[in-house]
Short mmCIF file of C-alpha atoms in Angstrom, two decimals:
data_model
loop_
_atom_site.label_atom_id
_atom_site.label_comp_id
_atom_site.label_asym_id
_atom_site.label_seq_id
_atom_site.Cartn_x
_atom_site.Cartn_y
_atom_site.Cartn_z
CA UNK A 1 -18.35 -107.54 -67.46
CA UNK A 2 -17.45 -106.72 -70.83
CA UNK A 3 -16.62 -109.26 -73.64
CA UNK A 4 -15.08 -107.82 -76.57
CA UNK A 5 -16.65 -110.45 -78.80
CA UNK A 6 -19.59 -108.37 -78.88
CA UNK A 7 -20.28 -104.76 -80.30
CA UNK A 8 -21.00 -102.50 -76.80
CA UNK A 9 -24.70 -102.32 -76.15
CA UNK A 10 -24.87 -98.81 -75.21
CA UNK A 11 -27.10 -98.47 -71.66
CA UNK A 12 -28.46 -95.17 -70.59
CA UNK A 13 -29.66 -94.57 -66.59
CA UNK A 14 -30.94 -91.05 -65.37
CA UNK A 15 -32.29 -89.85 -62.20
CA UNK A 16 -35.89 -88.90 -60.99
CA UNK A 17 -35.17 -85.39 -59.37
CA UNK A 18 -37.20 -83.36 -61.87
CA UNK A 19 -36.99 -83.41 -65.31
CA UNK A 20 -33.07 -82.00 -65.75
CA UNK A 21 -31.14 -85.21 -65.32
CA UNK A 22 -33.02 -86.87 -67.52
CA UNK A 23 -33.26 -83.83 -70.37
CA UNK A 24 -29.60 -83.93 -70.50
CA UNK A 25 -29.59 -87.26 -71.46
CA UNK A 26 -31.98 -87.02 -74.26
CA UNK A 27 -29.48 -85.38 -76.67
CA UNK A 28 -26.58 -87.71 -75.99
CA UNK A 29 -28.75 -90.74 -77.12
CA UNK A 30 -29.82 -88.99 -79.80
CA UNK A 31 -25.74 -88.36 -80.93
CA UNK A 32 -25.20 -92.45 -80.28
CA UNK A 33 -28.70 -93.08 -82.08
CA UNK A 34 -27.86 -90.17 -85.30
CA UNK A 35 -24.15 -91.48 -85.54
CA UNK A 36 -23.21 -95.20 -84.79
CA UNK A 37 -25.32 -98.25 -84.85
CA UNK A 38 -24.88 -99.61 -81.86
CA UNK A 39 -27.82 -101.15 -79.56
CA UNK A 40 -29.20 -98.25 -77.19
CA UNK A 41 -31.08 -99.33 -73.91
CA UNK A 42 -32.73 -96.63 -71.69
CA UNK A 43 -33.58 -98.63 -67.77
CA UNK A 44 -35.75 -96.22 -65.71
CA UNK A 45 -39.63 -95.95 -64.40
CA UNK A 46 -41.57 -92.96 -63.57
CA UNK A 47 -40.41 -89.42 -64.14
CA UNK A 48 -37.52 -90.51 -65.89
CA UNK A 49 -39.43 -92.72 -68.64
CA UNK A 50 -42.13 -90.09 -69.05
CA UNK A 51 -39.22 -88.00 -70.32
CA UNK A 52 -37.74 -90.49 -72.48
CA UNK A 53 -41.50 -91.80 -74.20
CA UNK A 54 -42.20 -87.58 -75.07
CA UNK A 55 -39.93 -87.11 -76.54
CA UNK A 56 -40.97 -85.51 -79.77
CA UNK A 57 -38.75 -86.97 -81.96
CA UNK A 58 -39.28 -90.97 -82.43
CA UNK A 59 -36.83 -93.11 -81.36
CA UNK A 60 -35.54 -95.46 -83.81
CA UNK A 61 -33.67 -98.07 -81.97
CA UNK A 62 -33.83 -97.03 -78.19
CA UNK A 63 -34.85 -100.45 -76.80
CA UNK A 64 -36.91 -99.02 -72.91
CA UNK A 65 -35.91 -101.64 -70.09
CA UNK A 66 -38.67 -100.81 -67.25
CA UNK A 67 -37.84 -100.60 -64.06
CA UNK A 68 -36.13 -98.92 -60.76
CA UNK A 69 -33.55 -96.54 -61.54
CA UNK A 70 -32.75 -96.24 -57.90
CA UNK A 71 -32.81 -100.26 -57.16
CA UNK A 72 -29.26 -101.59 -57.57
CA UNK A 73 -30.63 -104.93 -57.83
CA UNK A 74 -33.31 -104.01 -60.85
CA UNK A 75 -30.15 -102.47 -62.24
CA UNK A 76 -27.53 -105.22 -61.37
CA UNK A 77 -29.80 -107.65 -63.17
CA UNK A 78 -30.88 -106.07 -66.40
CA UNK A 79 -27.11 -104.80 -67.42
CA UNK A 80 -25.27 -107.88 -66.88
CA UNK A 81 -27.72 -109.73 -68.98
CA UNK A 82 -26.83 -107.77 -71.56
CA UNK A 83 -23.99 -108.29 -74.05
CA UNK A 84 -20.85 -106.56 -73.34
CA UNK A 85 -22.62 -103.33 -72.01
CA UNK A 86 -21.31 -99.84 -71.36
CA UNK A 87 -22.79 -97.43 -68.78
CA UNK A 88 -23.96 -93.96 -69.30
CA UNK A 89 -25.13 -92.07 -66.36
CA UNK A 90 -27.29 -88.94 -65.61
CA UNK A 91 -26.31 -87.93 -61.73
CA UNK A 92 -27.02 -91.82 -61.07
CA UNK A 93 -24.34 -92.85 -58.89
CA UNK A 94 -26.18 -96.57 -57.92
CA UNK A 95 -26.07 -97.90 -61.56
CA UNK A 96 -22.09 -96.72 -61.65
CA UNK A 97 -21.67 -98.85 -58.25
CA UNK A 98 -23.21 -101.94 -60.37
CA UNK A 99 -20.94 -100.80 -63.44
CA UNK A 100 -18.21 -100.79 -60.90
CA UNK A 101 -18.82 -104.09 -59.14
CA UNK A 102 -19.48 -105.94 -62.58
CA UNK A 103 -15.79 -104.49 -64.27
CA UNK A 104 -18.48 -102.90 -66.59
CA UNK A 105 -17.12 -99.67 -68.58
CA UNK A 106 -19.06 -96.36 -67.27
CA UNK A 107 -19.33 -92.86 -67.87
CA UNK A 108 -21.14 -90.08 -65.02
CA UNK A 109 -22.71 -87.39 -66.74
CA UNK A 110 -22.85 -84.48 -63.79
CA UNK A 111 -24.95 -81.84 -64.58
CA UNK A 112 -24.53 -80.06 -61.20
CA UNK A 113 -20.97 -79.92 -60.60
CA UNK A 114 -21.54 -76.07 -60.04
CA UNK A 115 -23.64 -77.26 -56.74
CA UNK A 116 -21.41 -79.98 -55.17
CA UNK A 117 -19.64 -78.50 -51.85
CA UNK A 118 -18.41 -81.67 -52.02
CA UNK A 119 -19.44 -84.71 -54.52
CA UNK A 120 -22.09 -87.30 -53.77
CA UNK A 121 -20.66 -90.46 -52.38
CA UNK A 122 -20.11 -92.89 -55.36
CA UNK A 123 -19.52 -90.30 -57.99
CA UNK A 124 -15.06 -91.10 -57.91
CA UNK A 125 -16.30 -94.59 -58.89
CA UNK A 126 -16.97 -93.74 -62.74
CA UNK A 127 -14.23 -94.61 -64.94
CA UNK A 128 -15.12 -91.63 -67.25
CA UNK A 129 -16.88 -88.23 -65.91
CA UNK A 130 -18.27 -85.34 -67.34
CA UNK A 131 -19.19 -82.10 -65.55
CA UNK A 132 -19.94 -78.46 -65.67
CA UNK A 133 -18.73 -76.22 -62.53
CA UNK A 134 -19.22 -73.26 -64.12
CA UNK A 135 -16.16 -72.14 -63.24
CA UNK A 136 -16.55 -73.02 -59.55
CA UNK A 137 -13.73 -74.67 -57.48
CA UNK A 138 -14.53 -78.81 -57.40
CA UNK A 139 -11.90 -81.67 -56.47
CA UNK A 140 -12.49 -84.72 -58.61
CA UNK A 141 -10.73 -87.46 -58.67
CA UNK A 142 -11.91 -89.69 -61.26
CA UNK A 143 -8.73 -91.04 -63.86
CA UNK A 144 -10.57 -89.45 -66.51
CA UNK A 145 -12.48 -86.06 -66.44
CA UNK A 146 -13.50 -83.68 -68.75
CA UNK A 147 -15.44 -80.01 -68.08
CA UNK A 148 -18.29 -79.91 -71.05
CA UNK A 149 -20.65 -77.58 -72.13
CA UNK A 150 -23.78 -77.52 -71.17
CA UNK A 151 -26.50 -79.99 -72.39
CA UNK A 152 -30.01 -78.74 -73.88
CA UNK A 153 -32.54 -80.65 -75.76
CA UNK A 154 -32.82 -77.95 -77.96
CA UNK A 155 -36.30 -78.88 -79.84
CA UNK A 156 -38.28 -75.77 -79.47
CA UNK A 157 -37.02 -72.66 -81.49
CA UNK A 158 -37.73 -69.04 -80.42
CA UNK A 159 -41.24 -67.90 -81.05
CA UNK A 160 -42.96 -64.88 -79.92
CA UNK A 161 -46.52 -64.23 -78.80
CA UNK A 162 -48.06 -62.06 -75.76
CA UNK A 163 -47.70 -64.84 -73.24
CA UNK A 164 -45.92 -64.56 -69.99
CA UNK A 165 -44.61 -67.95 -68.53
CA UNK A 166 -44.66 -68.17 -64.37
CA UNK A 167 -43.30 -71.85 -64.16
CA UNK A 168 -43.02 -72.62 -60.32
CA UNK A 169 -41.58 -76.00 -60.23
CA UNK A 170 -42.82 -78.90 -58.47
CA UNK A 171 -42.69 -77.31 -54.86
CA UNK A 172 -41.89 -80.89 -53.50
CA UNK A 173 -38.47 -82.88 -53.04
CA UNK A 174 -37.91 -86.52 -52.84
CA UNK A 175 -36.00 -85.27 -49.58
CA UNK A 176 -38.89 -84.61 -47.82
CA UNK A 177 -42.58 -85.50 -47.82
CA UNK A 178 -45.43 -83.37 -49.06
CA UNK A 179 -45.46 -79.79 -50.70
CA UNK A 180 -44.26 -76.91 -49.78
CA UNK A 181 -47.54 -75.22 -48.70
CA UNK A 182 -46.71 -71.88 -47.39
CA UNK A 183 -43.81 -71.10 -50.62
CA UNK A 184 -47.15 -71.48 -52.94
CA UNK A 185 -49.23 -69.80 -50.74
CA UNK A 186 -46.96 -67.16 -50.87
CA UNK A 187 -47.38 -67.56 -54.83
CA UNK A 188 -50.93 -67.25 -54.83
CA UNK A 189 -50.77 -64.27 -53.08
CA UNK A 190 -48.82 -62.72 -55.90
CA UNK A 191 -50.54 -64.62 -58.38
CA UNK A 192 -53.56 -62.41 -57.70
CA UNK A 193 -52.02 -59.54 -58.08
CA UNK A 194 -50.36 -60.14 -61.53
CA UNK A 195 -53.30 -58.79 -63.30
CA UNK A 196 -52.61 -55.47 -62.20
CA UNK A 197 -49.01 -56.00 -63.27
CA UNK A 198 -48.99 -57.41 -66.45
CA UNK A 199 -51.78 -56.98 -68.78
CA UNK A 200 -51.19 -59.93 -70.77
CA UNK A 201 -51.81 -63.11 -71.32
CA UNK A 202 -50.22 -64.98 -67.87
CA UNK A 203 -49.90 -68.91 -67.97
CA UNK A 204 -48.54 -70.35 -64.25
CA UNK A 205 -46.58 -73.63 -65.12
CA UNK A 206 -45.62 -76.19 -62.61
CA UNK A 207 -45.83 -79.85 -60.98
CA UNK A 208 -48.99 -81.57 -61.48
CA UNK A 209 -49.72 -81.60 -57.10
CA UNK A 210 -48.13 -78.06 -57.19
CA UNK A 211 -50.75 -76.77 -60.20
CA UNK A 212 -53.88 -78.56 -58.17
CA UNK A 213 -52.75 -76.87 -54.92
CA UNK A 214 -52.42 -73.50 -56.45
CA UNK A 215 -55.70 -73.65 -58.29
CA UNK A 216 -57.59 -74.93 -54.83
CA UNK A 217 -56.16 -71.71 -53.32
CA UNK A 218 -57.10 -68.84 -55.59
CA UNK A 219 -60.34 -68.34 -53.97
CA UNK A 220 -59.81 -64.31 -55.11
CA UNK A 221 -61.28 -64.88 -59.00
CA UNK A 222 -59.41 -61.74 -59.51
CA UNK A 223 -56.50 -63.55 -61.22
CA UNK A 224 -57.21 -64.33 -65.17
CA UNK A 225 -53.84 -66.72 -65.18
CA UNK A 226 -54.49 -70.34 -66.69
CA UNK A 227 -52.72 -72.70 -64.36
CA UNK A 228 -51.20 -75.44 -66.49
CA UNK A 229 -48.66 -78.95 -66.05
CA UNK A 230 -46.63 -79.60 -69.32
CA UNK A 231 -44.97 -82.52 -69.93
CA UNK A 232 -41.29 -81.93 -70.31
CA UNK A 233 -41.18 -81.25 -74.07
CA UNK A 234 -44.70 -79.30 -73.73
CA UNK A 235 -43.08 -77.57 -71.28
CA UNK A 236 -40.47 -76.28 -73.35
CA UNK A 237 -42.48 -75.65 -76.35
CA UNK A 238 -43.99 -73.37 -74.18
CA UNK A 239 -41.10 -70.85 -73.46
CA UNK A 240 -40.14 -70.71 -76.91
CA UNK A 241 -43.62 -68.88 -77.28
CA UNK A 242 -43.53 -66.79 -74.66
CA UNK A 243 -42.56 -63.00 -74.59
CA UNK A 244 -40.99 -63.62 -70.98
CA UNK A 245 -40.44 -66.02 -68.53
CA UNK A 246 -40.19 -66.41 -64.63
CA UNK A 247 -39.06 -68.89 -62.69
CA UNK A 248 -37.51 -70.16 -59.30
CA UNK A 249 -34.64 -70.66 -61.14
CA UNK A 250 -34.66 -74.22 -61.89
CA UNK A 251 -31.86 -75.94 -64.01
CA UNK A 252 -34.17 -76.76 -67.09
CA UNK A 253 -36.36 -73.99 -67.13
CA UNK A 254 -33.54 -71.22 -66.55
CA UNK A 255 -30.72 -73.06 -69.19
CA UNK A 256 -33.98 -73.31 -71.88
CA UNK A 257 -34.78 -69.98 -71.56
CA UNK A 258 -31.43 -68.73 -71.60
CA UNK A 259 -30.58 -70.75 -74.57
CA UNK A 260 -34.09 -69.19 -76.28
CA UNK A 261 -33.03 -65.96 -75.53
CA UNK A 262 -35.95 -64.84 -73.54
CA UNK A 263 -36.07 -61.75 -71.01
CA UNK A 264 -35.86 -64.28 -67.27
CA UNK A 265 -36.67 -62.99 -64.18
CA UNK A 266 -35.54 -64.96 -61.14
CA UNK A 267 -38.04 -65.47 -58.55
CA UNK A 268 -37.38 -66.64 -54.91
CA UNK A 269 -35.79 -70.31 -55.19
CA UNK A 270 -37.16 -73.06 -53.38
CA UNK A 271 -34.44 -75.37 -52.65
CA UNK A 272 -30.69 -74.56 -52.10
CA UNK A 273 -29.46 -75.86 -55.53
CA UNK A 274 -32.02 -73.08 -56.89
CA UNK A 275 -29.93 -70.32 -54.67
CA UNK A 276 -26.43 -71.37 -56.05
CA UNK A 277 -27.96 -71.30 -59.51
CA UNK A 278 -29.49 -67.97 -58.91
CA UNK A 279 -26.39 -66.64 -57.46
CA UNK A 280 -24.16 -67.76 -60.65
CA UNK A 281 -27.11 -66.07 -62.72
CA UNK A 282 -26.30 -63.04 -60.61
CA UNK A 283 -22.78 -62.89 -60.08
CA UNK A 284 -22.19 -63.25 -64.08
CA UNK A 285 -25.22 -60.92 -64.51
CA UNK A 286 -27.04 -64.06 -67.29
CA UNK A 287 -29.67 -61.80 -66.12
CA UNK A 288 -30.59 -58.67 -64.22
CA UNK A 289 -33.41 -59.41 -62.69
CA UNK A 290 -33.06 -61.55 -59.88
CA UNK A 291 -35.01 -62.15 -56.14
CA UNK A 292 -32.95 -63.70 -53.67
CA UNK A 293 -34.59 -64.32 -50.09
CA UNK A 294 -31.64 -62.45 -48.21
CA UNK A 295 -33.49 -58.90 -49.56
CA UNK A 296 -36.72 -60.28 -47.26
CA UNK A 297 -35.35 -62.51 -44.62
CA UNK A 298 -32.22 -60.87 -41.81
CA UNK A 299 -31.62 -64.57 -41.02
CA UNK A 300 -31.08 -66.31 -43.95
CA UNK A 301 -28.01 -68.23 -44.97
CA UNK A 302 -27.42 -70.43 -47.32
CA UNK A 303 -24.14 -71.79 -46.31
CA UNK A 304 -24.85 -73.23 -43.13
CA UNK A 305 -27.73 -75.38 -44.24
CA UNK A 306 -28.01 -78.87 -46.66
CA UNK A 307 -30.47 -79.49 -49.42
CA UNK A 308 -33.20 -80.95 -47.31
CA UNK A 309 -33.10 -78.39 -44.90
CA UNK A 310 -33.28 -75.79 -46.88
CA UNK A 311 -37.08 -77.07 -48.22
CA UNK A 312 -38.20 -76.55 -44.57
CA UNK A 313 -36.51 -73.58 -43.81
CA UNK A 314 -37.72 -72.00 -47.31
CA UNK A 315 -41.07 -72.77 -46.71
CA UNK A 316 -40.89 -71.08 -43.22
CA UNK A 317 -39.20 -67.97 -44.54
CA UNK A 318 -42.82 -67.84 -46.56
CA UNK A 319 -44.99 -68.09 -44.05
CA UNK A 320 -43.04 -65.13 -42.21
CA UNK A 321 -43.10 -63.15 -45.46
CA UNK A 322 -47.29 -63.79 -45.49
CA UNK A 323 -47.36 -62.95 -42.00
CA UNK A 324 -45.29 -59.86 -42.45
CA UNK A 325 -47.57 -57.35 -44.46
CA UNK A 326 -44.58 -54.91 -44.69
CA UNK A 327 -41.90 -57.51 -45.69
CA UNK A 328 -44.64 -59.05 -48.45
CA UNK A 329 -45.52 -55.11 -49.75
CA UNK A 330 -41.70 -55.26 -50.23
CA UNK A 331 -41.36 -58.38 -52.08
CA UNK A 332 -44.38 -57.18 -54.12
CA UNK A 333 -42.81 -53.98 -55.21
CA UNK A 334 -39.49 -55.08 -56.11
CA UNK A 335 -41.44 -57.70 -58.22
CA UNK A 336 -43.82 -55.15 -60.14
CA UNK A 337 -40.70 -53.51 -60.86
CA UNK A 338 -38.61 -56.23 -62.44
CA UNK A 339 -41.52 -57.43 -64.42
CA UNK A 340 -42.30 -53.93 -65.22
CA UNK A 341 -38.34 -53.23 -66.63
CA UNK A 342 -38.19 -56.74 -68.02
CA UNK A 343 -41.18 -56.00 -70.10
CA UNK A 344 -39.92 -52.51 -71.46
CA UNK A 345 -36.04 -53.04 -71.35
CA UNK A 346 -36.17 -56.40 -73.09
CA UNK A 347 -32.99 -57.65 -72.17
CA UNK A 348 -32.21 -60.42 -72.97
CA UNK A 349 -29.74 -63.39 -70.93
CA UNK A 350 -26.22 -62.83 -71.89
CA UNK A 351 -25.72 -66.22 -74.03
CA UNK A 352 -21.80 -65.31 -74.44
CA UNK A 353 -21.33 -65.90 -70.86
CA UNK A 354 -22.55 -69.51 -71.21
CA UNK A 355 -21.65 -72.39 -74.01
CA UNK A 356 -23.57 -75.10 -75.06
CA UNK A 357 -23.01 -78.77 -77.00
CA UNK A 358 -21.79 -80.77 -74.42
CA UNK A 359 -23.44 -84.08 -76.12
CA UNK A 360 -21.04 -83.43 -79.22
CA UNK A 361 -18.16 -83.65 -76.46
CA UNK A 362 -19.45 -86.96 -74.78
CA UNK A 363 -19.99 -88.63 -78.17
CA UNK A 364 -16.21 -88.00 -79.71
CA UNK A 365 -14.75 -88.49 -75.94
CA UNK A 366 -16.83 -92.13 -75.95
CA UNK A 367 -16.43 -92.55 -79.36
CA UNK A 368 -12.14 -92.44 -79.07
CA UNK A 369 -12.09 -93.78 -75.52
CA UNK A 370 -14.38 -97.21 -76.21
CA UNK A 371 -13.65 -97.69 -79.69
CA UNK A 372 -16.88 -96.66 -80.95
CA UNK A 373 -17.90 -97.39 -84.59
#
């Protein structure tokens, strides 16, 4: 609960589905940490910490609490021990439940409000939330709610060399269990050909299972790619260098590229938030050069089908497109050609269509609202 005796202890709680939820939070500690001095306390384990202990720039007073993100007890525990704490969340609805149930003042940070058909349960509890819809429709009814900018660590700064980044994700989903074998089968099978393509320096990024998987598979030695896992801030140093990048469209990869100004080429998603971020990409044309599974597959639709679904059902539409030697020629073609204009055209993501600095926002919105100093 909190006691005004003491200064707020400031206590920061991500989420452990990728590396986005956690890279948004990065620069608002780093406003709190630059501009008041005010105890900081991250609480997470896993994917989440790993994010937090790379970063590149040292933390000065960030005090790491180990631990469950996910277990409302581990969570329930460590926050009311401290003194008079206040909640900021990354998509973590369980630790704004404990805020909730302990009177404790709490903020949502929701980097997906674009997705949400409708918001996860627990999400109305936060006293204070934060979103980008990018200008899609979204009822929310917390008492106080603001539409930011979007968040981006914003560490690397735009090189250029030869190389072409393929980043492919992590291919898995705490939703369901394993990898999605036939959507990077379906890779390698493309992977071999991008010799032929691009005559250039090709490194294939991804999840550390997803990276062993691919390089088990490429039996062909006809591919000259280096197959690589980056930690997060690795990761990113790594587009900054690169002449172009492709991708699934994932939230990270696409904003940092975006925000880097490098030529992006959407490849086929894996997951459904992946096809409503490739759509937006499309409909505001961020980029021309975008493959959605509807130019492959007669059946698809992604309206009638929920995030965990669509993992299954993507990684079937795969093993019809392998299967298919007409439908894969297809997808092969249209993909020679959009690396082949990306290369010579050069365009570049339209920047003006998106706006960044959404930590600046938080900070002055906390700052005012909890008496900050």
């Amino acid at each position: 609960m909190s006691n005004r005796k003491y200064r707020p202890t400031l206590v920061f709680v991500s989420n452990p589905f990728g590396y986005g939820p956690t890279g948004t939070l990065v620069p608002v500690i780093k406003e709190f940490e630059q501009k008041t001095e005010l105890p900081l306390v991250f609480l997470g384990a896993g994917l989440c910490l790993e994010v937090i202990r790379n970063n590149p720039v040292e933390w000065k007073r960030l005090k790491i609490i180990e631990g469950n993100e996910r277990d409302i007890s581990f969570l329930s525990s460590s926050i009311t021990e401290l003194k008079n704490p206040h909640v900021i969340s990354s998509l973590n609805r369980f630790v704004i439940q404990v805020a909730n149930k302990n009177k404790i003042p709490n903020a949502l940070i929701d980097s997906l409000g674009w997705f949400w058909e409708k918001r996860p349960e627990g999400f109305d509890l936060a006293d204070i939330y934060f979103y980008n819809n990018f200008g899609s429709k979204l009822e929310v009814s917390n008492s106080l709610s603001y539409k930011i900018p979007l968040i981006i660590t914003g560490h690397a700064t735009s090189k250029q060399t030869d190389s072409i980044i393929f980043n492919i994700g992590g291919a898995k989903n705490p939703l369901v269990n394993g990898l999605q074998k036939n959507y990077l089968k379906l890779l390698i099978l493309l992977i071999d050909r991008l010799p032929r393509i691009i005559q250039k320096k090709i490194i294939i990024t991804g999840g550390r299972d997803a990276i062993k998987f691919l390089k088990k598979e490429d039996k062909t030695n006809e591919c000259v790619c280096s197959f690589r896992s980056f930690s997060y801030f690795e990761f990113e140093e790594q587009i900054s260098s690169s002449q172009m990048v492709i991708t699934p469209a994932g939230m990270g990869v696409t904003l940092s590229s975006v925000f880097l100004q490098k030529p992006i080429i959407i490849y086929l998603p894996e997951n459904l938030s992946q096809i409503k971020l490739g759509k937006v990409i499309s409909d505001r044309v961020i980029t021309p050069y975008v493959l959605e599974w509807g130019n492959y597959i007669s059946t698809f639709n992604s309206d009638t089908i929920s995030e965990g679904d669509s993992i299954l059902e993507i990684d079937n539409y795969s093993l019809q497109v392998i299967r298919n030697r007409k439908i894969f020629e297809k997808l092969l073609k249209d993909f020679s050609s959009k690396v082949n204009q990306a290369l010579k055209q050069k365009v570049k993501p339209d920047l003006l269509q998106l706006k960044f600095g959404g930590e600046r926002l938080i900070f002055n919105t906390l700052q005012k609202i909890w008496n900050l100093t």
